[in-house]
mmCIF file with all atom_site columns, C-alpha atoms in Angstrom:
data_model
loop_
_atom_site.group_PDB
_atom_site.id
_atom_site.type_symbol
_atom_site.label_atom_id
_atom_site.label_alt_id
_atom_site.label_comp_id
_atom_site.label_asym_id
_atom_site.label_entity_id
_atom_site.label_seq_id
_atom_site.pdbx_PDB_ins_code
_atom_site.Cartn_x
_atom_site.Cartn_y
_atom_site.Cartn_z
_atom_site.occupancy
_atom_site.B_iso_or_equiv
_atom_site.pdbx_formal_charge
_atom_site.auth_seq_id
_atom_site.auth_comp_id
_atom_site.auth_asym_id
_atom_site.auth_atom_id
_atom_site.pdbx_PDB_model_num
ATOM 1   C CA . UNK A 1 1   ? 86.087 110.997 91.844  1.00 45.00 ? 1   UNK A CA 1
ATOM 2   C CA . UNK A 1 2   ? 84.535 113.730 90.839  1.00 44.00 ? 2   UNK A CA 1
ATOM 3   C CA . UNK A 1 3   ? 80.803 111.618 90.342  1.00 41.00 ? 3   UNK A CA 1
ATOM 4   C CA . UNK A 1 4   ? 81.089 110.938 93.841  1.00 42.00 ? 4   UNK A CA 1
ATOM 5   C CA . UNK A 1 5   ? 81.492 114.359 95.024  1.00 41.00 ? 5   UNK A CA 1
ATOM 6   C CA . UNK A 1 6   ? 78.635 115.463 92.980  1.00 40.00 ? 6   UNK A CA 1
ATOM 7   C CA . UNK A 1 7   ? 76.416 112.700 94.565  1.00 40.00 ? 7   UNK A CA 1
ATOM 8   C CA . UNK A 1 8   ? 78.100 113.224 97.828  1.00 42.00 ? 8   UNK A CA 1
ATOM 9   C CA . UNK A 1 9   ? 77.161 117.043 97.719  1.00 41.00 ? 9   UNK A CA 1
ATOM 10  C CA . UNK A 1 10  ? 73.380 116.277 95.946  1.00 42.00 ? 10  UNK A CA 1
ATOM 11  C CA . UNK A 1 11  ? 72.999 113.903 98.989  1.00 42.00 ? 11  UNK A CA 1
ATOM 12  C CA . UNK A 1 12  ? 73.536 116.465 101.249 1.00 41.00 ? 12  UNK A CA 1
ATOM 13  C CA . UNK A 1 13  ? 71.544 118.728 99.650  1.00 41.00 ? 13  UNK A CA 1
ATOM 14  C CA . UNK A 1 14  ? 68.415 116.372 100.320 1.00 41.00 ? 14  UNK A CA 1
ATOM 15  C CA . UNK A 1 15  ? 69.068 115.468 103.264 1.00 42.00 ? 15  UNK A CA 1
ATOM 16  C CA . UNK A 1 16  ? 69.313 119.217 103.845 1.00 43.00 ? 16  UNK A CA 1
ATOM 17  C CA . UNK A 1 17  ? 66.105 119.470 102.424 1.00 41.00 ? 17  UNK A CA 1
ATOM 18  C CA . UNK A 1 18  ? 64.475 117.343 104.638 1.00 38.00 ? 18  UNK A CA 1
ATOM 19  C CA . UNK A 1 19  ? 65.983 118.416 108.108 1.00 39.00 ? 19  UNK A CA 1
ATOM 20  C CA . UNK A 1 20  ? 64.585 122.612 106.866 1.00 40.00 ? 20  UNK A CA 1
ATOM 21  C CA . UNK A 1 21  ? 61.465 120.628 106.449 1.00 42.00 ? 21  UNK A CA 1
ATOM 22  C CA . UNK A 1 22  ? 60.968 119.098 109.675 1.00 43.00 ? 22  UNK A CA 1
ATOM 23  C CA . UNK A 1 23  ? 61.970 122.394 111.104 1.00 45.00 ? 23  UNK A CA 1
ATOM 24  C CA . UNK A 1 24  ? 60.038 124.637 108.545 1.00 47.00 ? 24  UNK A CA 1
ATOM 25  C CA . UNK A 1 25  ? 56.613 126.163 108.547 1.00 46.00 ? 25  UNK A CA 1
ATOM 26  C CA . UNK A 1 26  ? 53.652 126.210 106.224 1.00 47.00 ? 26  UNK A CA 1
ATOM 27  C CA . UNK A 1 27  ? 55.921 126.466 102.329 1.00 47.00 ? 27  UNK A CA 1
ATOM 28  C CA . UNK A 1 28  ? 57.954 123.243 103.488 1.00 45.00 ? 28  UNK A CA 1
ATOM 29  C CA . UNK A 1 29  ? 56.324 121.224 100.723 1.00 48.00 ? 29  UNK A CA 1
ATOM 30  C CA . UNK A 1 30  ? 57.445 123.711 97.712  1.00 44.00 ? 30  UNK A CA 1
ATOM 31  C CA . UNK A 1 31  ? 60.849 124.073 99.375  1.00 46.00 ? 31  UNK A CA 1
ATOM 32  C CA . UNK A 1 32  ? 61.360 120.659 100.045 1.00 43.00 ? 32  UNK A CA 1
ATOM 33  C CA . UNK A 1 33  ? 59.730 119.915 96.318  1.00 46.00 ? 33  UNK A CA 1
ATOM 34  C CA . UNK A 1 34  ? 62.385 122.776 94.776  1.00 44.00 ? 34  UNK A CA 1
ATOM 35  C CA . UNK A 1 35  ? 65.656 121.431 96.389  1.00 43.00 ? 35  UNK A CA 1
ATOM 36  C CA . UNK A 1 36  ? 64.535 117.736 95.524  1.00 44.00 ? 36  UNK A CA 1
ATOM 37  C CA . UNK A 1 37  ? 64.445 118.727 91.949  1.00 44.00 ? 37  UNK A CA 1
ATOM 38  C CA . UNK A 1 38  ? 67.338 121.144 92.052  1.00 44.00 ? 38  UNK A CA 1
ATOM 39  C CA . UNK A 1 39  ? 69.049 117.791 93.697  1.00 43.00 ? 39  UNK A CA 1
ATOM 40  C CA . UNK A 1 40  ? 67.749 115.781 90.750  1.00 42.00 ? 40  UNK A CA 1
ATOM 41  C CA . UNK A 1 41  ? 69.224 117.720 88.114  1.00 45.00 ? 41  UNK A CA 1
ATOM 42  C CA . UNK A 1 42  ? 72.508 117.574 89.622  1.00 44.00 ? 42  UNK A CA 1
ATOM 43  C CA . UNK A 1 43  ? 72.490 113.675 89.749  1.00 44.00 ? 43  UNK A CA 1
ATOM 44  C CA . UNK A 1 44  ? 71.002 114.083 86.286  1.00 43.00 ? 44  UNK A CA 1
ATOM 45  C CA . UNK A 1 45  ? 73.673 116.051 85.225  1.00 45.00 ? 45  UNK A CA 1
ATOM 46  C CA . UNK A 1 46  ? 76.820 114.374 86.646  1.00 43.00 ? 46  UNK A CA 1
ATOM 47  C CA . UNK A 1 47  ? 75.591 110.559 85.791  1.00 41.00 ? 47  UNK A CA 1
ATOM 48  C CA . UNK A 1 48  ? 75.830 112.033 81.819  1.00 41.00 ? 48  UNK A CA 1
ATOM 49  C CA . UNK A 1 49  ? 78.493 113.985 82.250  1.00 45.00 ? 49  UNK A CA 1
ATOM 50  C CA . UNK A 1 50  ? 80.168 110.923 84.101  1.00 41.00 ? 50  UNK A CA 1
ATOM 51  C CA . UNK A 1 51  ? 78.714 108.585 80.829  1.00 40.00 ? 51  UNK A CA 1
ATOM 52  C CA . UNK A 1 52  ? 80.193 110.457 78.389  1.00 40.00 ? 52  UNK A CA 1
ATOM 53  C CA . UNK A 1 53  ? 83.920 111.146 79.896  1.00 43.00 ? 53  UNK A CA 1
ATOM 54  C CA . UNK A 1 54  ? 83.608 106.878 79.900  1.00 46.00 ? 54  UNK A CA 1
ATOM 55  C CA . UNK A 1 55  ? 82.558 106.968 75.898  1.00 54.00 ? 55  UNK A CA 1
ATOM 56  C CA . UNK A 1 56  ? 86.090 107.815 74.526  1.00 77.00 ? 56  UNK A CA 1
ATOM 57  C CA . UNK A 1 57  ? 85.472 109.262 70.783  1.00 95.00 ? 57  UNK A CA 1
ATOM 58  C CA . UNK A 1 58  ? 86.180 106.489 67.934  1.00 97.00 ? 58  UNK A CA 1
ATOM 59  C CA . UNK A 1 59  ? 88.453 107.927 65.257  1.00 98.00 ? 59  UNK A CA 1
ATOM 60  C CA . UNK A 1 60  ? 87.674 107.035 61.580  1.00 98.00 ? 60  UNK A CA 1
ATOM 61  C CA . UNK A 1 61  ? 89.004 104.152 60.142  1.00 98.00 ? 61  UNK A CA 1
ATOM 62  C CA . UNK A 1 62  ? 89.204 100.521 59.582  1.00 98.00 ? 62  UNK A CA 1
ATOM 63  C CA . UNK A 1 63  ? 90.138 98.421  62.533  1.00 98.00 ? 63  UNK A CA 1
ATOM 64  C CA . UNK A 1 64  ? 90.923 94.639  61.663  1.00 98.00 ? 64  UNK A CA 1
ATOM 65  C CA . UNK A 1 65  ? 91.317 92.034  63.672  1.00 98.00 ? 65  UNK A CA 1
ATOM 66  C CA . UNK A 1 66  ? 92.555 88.079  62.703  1.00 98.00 ? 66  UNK A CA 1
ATOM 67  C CA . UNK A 1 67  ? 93.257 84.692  64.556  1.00 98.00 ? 67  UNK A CA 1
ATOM 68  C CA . UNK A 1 68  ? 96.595 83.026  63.631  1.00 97.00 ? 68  UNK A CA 1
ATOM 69  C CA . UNK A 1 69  ? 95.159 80.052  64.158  1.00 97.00 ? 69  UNK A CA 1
ATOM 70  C CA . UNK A 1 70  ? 92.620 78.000  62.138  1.00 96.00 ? 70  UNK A CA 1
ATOM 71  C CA . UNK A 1 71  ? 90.053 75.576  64.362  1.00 95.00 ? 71  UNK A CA 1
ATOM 72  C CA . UNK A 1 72  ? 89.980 71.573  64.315  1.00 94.00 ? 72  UNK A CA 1
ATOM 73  C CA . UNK A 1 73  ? 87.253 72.651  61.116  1.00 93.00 ? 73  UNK A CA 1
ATOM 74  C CA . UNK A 1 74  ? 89.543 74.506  58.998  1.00 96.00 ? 74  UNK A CA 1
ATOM 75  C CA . UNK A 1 75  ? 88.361 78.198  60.104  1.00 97.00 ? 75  UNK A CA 1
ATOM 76  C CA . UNK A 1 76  ? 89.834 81.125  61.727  1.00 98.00 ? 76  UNK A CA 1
ATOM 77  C CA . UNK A 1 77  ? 87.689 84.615  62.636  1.00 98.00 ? 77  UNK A CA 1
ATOM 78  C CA . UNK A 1 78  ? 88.484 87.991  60.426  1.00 98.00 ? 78  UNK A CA 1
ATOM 79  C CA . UNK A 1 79  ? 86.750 91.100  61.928  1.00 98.00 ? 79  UNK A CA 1
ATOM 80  C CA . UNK A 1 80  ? 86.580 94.252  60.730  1.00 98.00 ? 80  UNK A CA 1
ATOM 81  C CA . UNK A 1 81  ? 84.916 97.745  62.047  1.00 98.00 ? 81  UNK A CA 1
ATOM 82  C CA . UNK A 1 82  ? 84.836 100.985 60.189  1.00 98.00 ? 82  UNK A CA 1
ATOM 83  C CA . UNK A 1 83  ? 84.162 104.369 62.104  1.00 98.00 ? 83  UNK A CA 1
ATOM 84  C CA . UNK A 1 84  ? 82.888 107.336 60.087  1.00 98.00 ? 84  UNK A CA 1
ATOM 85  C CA . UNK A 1 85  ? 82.320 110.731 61.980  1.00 97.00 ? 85  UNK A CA 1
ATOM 86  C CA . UNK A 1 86  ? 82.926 108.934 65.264  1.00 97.00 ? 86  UNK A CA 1
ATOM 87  C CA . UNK A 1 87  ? 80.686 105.998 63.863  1.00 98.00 ? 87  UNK A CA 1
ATOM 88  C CA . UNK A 1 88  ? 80.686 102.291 63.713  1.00 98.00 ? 88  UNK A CA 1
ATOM 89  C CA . UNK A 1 89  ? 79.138 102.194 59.977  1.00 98.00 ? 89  UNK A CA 1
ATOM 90  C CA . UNK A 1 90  ? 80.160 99.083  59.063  1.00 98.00 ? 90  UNK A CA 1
ATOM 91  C CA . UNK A 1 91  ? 81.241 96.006  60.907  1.00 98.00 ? 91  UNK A CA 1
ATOM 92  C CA . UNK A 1 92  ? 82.591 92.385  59.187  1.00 98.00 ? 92  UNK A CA 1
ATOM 93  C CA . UNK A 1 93  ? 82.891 89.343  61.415  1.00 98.00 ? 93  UNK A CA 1
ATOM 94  C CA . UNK A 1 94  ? 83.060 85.963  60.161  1.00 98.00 ? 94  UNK A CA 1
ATOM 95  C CA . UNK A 1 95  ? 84.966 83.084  59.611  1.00 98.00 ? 95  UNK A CA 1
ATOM 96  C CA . UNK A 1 96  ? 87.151 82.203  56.612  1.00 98.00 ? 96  UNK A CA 1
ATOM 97  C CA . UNK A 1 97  ? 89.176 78.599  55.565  1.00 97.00 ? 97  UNK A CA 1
ATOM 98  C CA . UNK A 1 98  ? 92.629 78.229  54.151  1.00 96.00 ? 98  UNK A CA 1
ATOM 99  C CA . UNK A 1 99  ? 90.779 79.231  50.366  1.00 97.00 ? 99  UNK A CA 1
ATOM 100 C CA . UNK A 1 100 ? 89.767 82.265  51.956  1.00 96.00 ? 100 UNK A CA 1
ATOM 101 C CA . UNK A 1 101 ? 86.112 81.288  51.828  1.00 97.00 ? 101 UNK A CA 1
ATOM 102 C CA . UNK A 1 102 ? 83.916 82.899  54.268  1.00 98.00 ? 102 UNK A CA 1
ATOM 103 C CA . UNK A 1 103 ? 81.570 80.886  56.345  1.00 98.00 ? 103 UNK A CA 1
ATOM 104 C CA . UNK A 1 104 ? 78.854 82.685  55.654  1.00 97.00 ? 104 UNK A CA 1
ATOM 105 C CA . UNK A 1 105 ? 79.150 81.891  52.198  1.00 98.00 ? 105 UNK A CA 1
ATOM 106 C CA . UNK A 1 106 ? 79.637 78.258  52.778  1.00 97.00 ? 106 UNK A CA 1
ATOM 107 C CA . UNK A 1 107 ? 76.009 76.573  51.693  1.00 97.00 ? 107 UNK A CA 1
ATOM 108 C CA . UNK A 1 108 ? 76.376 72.979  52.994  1.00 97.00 ? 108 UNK A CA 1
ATOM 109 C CA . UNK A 1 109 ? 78.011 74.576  56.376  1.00 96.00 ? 109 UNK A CA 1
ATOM 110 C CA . UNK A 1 110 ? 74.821 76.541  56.473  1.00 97.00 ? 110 UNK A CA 1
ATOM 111 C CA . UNK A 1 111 ? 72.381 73.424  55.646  1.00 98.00 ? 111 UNK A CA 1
ATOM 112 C CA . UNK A 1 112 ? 73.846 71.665  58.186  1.00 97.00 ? 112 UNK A CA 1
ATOM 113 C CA . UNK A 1 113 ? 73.917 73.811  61.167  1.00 96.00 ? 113 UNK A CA 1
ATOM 114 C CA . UNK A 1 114 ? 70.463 74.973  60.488  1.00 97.00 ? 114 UNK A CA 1
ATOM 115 C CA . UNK A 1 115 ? 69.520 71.322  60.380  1.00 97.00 ? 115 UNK A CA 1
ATOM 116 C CA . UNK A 1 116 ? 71.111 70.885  63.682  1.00 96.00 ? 116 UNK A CA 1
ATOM 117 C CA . UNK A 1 117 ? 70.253 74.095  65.635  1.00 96.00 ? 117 UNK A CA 1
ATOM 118 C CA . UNK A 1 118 ? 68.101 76.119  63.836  1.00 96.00 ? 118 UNK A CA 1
ATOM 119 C CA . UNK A 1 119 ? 70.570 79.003  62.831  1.00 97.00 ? 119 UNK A CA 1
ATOM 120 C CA . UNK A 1 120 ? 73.368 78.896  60.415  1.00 97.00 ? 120 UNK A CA 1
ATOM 121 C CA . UNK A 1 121 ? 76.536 81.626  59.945  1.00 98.00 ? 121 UNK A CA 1
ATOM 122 C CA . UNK A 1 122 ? 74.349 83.572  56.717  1.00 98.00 ? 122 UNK A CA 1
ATOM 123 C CA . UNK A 1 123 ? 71.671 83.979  59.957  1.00 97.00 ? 123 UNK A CA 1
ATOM 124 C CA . UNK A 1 124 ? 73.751 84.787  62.850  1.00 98.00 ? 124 UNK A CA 1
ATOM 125 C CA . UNK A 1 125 ? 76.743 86.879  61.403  1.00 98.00 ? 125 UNK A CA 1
ATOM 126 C CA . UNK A 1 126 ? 74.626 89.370  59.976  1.00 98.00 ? 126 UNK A CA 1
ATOM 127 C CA . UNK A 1 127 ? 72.631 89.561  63.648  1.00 98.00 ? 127 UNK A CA 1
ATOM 128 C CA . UNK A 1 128 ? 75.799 89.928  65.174  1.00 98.00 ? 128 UNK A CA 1
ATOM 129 C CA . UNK A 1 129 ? 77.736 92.739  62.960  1.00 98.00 ? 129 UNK A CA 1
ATOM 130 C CA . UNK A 1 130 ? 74.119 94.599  62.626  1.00 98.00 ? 130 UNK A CA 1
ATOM 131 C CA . UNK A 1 131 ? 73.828 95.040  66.188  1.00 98.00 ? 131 UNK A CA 1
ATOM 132 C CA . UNK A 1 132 ? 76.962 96.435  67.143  1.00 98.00 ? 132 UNK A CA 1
ATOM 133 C CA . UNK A 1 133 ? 76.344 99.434  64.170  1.00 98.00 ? 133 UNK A CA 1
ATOM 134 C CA . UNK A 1 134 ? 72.887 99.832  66.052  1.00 98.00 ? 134 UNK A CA 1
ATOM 135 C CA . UNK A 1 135 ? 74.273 99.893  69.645  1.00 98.00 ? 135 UNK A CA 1
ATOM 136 C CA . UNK A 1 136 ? 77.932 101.131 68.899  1.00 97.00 ? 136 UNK A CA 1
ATOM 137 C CA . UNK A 1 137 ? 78.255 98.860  72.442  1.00 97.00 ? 137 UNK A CA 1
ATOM 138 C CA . UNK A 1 138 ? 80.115 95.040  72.258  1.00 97.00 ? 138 UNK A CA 1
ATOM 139 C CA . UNK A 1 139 ? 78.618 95.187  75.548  1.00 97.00 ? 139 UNK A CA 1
ATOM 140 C CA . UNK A 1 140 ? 75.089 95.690  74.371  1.00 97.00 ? 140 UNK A CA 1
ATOM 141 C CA . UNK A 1 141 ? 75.457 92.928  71.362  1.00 98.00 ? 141 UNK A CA 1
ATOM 142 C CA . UNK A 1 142 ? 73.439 89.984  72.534  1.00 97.00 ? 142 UNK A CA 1
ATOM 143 C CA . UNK A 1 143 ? 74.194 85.956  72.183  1.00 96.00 ? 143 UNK A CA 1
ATOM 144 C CA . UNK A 1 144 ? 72.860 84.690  69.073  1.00 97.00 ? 144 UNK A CA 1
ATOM 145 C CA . UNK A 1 145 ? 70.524 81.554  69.944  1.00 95.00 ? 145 UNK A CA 1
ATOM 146 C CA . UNK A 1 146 ? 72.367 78.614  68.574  1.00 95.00 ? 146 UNK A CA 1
ATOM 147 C CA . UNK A 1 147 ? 75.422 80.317  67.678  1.00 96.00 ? 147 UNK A CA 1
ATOM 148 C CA . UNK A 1 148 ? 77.115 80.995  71.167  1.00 96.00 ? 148 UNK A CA 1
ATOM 149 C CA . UNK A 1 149 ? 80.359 79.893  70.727  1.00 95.00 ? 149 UNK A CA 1
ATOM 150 C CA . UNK A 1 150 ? 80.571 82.519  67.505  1.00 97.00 ? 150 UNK A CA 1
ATOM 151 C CA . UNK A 1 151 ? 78.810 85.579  69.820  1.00 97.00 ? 151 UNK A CA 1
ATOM 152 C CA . UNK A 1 152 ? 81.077 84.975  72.401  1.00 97.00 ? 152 UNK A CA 1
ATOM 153 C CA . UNK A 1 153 ? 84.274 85.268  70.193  1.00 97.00 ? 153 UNK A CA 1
ATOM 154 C CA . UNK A 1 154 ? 82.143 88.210  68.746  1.00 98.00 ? 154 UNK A CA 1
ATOM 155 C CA . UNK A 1 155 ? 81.883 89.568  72.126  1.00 98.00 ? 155 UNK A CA 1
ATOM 156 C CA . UNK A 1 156 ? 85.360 89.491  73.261  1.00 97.00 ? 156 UNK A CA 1
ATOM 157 C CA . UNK A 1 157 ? 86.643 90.679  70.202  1.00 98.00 ? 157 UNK A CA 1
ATOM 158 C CA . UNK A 1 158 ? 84.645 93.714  69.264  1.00 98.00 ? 158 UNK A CA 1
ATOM 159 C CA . UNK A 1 159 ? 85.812 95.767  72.514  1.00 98.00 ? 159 UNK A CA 1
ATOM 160 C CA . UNK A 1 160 ? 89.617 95.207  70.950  1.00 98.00 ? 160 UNK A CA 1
ATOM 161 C CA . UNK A 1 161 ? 88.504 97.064  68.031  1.00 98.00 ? 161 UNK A CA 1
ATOM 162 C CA . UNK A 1 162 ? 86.686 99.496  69.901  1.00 98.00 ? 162 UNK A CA 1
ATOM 163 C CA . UNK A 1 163 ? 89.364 100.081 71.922  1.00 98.00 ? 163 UNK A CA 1
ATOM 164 C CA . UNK A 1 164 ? 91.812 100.314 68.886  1.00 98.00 ? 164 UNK A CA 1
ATOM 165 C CA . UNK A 1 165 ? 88.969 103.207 66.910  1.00 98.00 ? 165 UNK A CA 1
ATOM 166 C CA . UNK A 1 166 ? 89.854 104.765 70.279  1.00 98.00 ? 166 UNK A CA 1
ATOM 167 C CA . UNK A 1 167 ? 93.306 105.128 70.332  1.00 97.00 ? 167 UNK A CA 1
ATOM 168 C CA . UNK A 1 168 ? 93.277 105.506 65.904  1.00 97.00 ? 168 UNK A CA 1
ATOM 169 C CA . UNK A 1 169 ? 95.366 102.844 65.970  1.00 98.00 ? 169 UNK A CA 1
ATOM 170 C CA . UNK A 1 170 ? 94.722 100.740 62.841  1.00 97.00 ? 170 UNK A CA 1
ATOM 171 C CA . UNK A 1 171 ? 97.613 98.353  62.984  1.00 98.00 ? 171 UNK A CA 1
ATOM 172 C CA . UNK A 1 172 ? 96.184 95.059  62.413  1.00 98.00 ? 172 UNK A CA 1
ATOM 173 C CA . UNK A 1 173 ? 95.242 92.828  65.855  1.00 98.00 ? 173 UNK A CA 1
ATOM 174 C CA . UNK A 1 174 ? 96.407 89.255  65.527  1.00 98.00 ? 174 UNK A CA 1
ATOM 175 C CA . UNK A 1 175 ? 95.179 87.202  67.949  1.00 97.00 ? 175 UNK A CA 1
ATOM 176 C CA . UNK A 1 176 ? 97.331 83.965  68.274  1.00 95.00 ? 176 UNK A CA 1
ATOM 177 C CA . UNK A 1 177 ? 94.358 81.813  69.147  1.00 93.00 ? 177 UNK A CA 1
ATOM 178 C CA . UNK A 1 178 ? 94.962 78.348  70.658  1.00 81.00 ? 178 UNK A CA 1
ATOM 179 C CA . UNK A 1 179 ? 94.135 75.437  68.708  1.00 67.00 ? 179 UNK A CA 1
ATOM 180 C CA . UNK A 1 180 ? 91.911 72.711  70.177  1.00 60.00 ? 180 UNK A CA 1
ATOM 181 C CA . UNK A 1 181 ? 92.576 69.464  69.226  1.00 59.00 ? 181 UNK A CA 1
#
């Protein structure tokens, strides 16, 4: 509400601008130059303003999330962010089996994908957990060619844990994930 009454009133303000123009004298270039920027600033201004009251601040802390569930393959995703000084500085997504063995660790798993689609889980979790501490966005975290299905569980899992840093609340998320048969 109040973004739109600061672009409502920096509207105005050109279009003030414009009308003392047409009606002004020899200056109406530097006037008309001086409100436009004054107008500027105040979009400036609010859009930031507006960007940062959307940013809540992430408390510190590790925020886990797990799936119930294990897939047809014997895997089920564990993610983990931790926030220091109102920083992602650390984020862990990957897969693990019933042994607890991460994915990403898994050699053969690795070989094979690779051999199939050019990426394996030692390539793409790593991408994936690297560019949420760069970006400190889910939104911004891009698909990983060849490992889509994994980026989009990435992708709609991260903003849980962002949303949990948020609130400080690090009860573990458990996702009770539906197994496809």
């Amino acid at each position: 509400m109040e973004l739109k009454k600061t672009l409502s009133t920096a509207t105005l303000l050109l279009a003030s601008t414009f009308v003392l123009a047409a009606c002004g004298g020899a200056d109406t270039d530097t006037e008309t130059e001086s409100s436009a920027a004054a107008s500027s600033e105040v979009m400036a201004e609010s859009s930031s303003e507006a960007a940062s009251e959307m940013v809540a601040e992430l408390q510190d802390g590790t925020y886990t999330l797990v799936e119930k569930n294990f897939d047809t393959r014997g895997w089920k995703t564990e993610f983990s962010i931790t926030v220091v000084d109102g920083k992602i500085t650390e984020s862990t997504f990957d897969n693990v089996n019933e042994a607890g063995a991460k994915k990403s660790e898994d050699s053969e798993y690795q070989a094979n994908m690779v051999a199939k689609v050019g990426v394996g889980p030692a390539d793409y979790f790593p991408q994936l957990n690297n560019q949420l501490i760069e970006t400190q966005d889910p939104e911004a975290v891009e698909v990983v060619t060849g490992a889509t299905h994994s980026s989009d569980t990435f992708k709609e899992y991260a903003p849980m844990l962002v949303a949990a840093a948020e609130a400080g609340d690090t009860t573990t998320i458990e996702i009770d994930n539906v197994v496809e048969e």
